[in-house]
Amino acid sequence: EEESRPELMQDEEGRPRIGNVRGMRRTNTLRYMPYPRKAVAPEVGFEKNHPRCRGCGGPARPAILMFGDFTWEDMEPQHERWEDWVEAVRHVVQLGVQDAATGQVRPVRMAVLEVGAGDNVPTVRYSSETCCRIMHLEGADVRLIRVNPELPLGDSMFFEPGGLLEDRLISILGRGLESLRRIDGSLQAQANSGSPT
């Protein structure tokens, strides 16, 4: 049905709606994306700008749990990979980085970049703040960079104004792509000038 109705695949200006969860009528979840039941190359689902389910060929929708989502299929291996990744980063942070010039071990410098996470379901915001706090406690020189046009400040008592980790939060009041382009431009300018980042 969606295949014959291209207006469901893009907005009024022709941009893909794959990431838009408000008002969408996506009936197919991203089934089989991590592990399809039949051997299908991963890139098959992403040959065009509109991702497709590699298992059924239908239009994919965001791999997130939505309100009233009775066809949600949780993927435990995905959660396990996230946990493994966090643990691997913790291990690197605990080891630190050896300075080539002095031979001394210094803290790992890292950033947690969060773009556009709202407060309707604050799971991403909570995860970002938790990850930043954990890495700070492990010894990292870490910053949470929160890009949001409405809610760029911290939520938890640690990151809210006046909180213990308020200085670890870089709040950017702005839209995602525009802010990322500005960040990239700033990093490019610093790299070209030779100044440290």
C-alpha positions in Angstrom: 0.0 0.0 0.0 2.8 2.5 1.0 4.7 1.7 -2.2 1.8 3.2 -4.3 1.6 6.2 -2.1 4.9 8.2 -2.3 3.5 11.0 -0.2 3.9 8.8 2.8 7.6 8.4 2.0 8.5 12.1 1.9 7.2 15.4 3.2 5.8 18.4 1.2 9.4 19.5 0.2 10.4 16.0 -0.9 12.6 15.1 2.1 12.5 11.5 3.3 10.2 10.8 6.3 12.0 7.7 7.5 13.1 9.4 10.7 9.8 11.2 11.3 7.7 9.4 13.9 5.0 12.0 14.4 1.9 11.3 12.4 3.5 8.5 10.3 1.6 5.4 9.4 4.6 3.0 9.0 3.2 -0.4 9.4 6.5 -2.4 8.9 9.1 -2.4 11.6 12.8 -2.7 10.8 12.5 -6.5 11.0 15.5 -8.6 10.2 17.9 -5.6 9.9 20.5 -7.0 12.3 20.0 -10.7 11.4 17.7 -11.4 8.4 16.3 -14.9 8.3 17.7 -15.4 4.8 21.1 -14.4 3.6 20.8 -10.8 2.4 23.6 -8.3 2.1 23.3 -5.5 4.6 23.5 -2.8 2.0 20.3 -4.1 0.3 18.1 -2.3 2.7 20.0 1.0 2.1 20.4 1.1 -1.7 18.3 4.2 -1.9 17.4 7.1 0.4 14.4 5.2 1.6 15.5 2.2 3.7 13.7 -1.0 3.2 13.3 -4.1 5.4 15.7 -6.7 4.1 13.3 -9.5 5.1 10.0 -8.4 3.7 11.0 -5.5 1.3 8.5 -3.1 2.8 9.3 0.5 3.8 11.4 0.6 7.0 10.5 2.8 9.9 12.6 4.0 12.8 13.9 1.1 14.9 12.3 2.7 18.0 9.4 1.7 20.3 6.5 4.1 19.6 3.4 4.7 21.6 0.7 2.2 20.7 3.3 0.1 18.9 1.8 -3.4 19.1 4.2 -4.9 16.5 7.4 -3.9 18.3 10.1 -6.6 18.1 12.8 -6.0 20.7 16.3 -7.1 19.6 18.3 -8.3 22.6 21.5 -8.6 20.6 21.3 -4.9 19.8 21.1 -4.1 23.6 24.0 -6.5 24.3 26.1 -4.8 21.7 25.4 -1.4 23.3 26.4 -2.8 26.7 29.6 -4.3 25.3 30.5 -1.0 23.6 30.0 1.0 26.8 32.1 -1.5 28.7 34.9 -1.3 26.1 34.9 2.5 26.3 35.0 2.3 30.1 38.0 0.0 29.8 39.9 2.4 27.5 39.0 5.3 29.8 40.4 3.4 32.8 43.7 2.8 31.0 44.1 6.4 29.9 46.2 7.6 27.0 49.9 7.7 27.0 51.3 11.0 25.9 53.8 10.4 23.1 56.0 13.4 24.1 56.2 12.8 27.9 55.3 9.1 28.2 52.9 10.0 31.0 49.4 8.7 31.1 46.7 11.3 30.8 42.9 11.1 30.9 41.0 10.2 27.7 39.3 13.2 26.1 35.9 12.4 24.8 32.6 13.8 23.9 29.1 12.4 24.0 27.1 14.1 21.2 23.4 14.2 21.5 21.4 15.8 18.7 17.6 16.6 19.0 16.6 14.4 21.8 13.4 15.7 23.3 11.6 15.2 26.6 8.5 13.3 25.5 10.4 10.0 26.0 13.7 11.2 27.6 15.5 7.8 27.3 18.2 9.2 25.0 18.7 12.3 27.2 19.0 10.0 30.3 21.4 7.7 28.5 23.6 10.6 27.4 23.9 12.1 30.8 24.4 8.6 32.4 27.2 7.7 30.0 28.9 11.1 30.5 28.7 10.8 34.3 30.0 7.2 34.2 33.0 8.1 32.0 33.7 11.2 34.2 33.8 8.9 37.3 36.1 6.5 35.5 38.5 9.4 34.9 37.7 10.7 31.4 37.9 14.4 30.5 34.4 14.1 29.0 31.8 16.6 27.8 28.2 16.1 26.9 27.3 18.2 23.8 23.6 18.6 23.7 22.1 20.1 20.6 18.4 21.0 20.9 16.4 23.9 19.6 14.1 23.8 22.7 15.8 21.9 25.6 19.6 22.2 25.5 20.1 22.2 29.3 20.8 19.3 31.6 18.0 17.3 33.2 19.4 15.4 36.1 20.6 17.0 39.3 24.2 16.5 38.1 23.8 18.4 34.8 21.1 21.0 35.6 22.3 24.6 36.2 24.2 24.6 39.4 24.7 20.8 39.3 28.0 19.1 40.1 28.7 18.3 36.4 27.2 21.5 34.9 30.6 22.4 33.5 30.7 19.0 31.6 27.6 20.0 29.6 27.9 22.1 26.4 24.4 23.3 25.6 23.7 24.3 22.0 20.4 26.0 21.4 19.9 25.1 17.7 18.7 22.7 15.1 20.7 19.5 14.5 22.2 19.8 10.9 22.9 23.5 11.2 24.7 23.0 14.5 26.7 20.0 13.2 27.8 22.1 10.3 28.9 24.9 12.6 30.8 22.5 14.9 32.5 20.9 11.8 33.4 24.4 10.5 34.9 25.3 13.9 36.9 22.1 14.1 38.2 22.6 10.5 39.3 26.1 11.3 41.1 25.0 14.4 42.8 22.2 12.5 43.9 24.6 9.8 45.2 27.1 12.3 47.2 24.4 14.2 45.6 25.2 17.5 44.7 22.3 19.8 41.1 21.1 19.9 
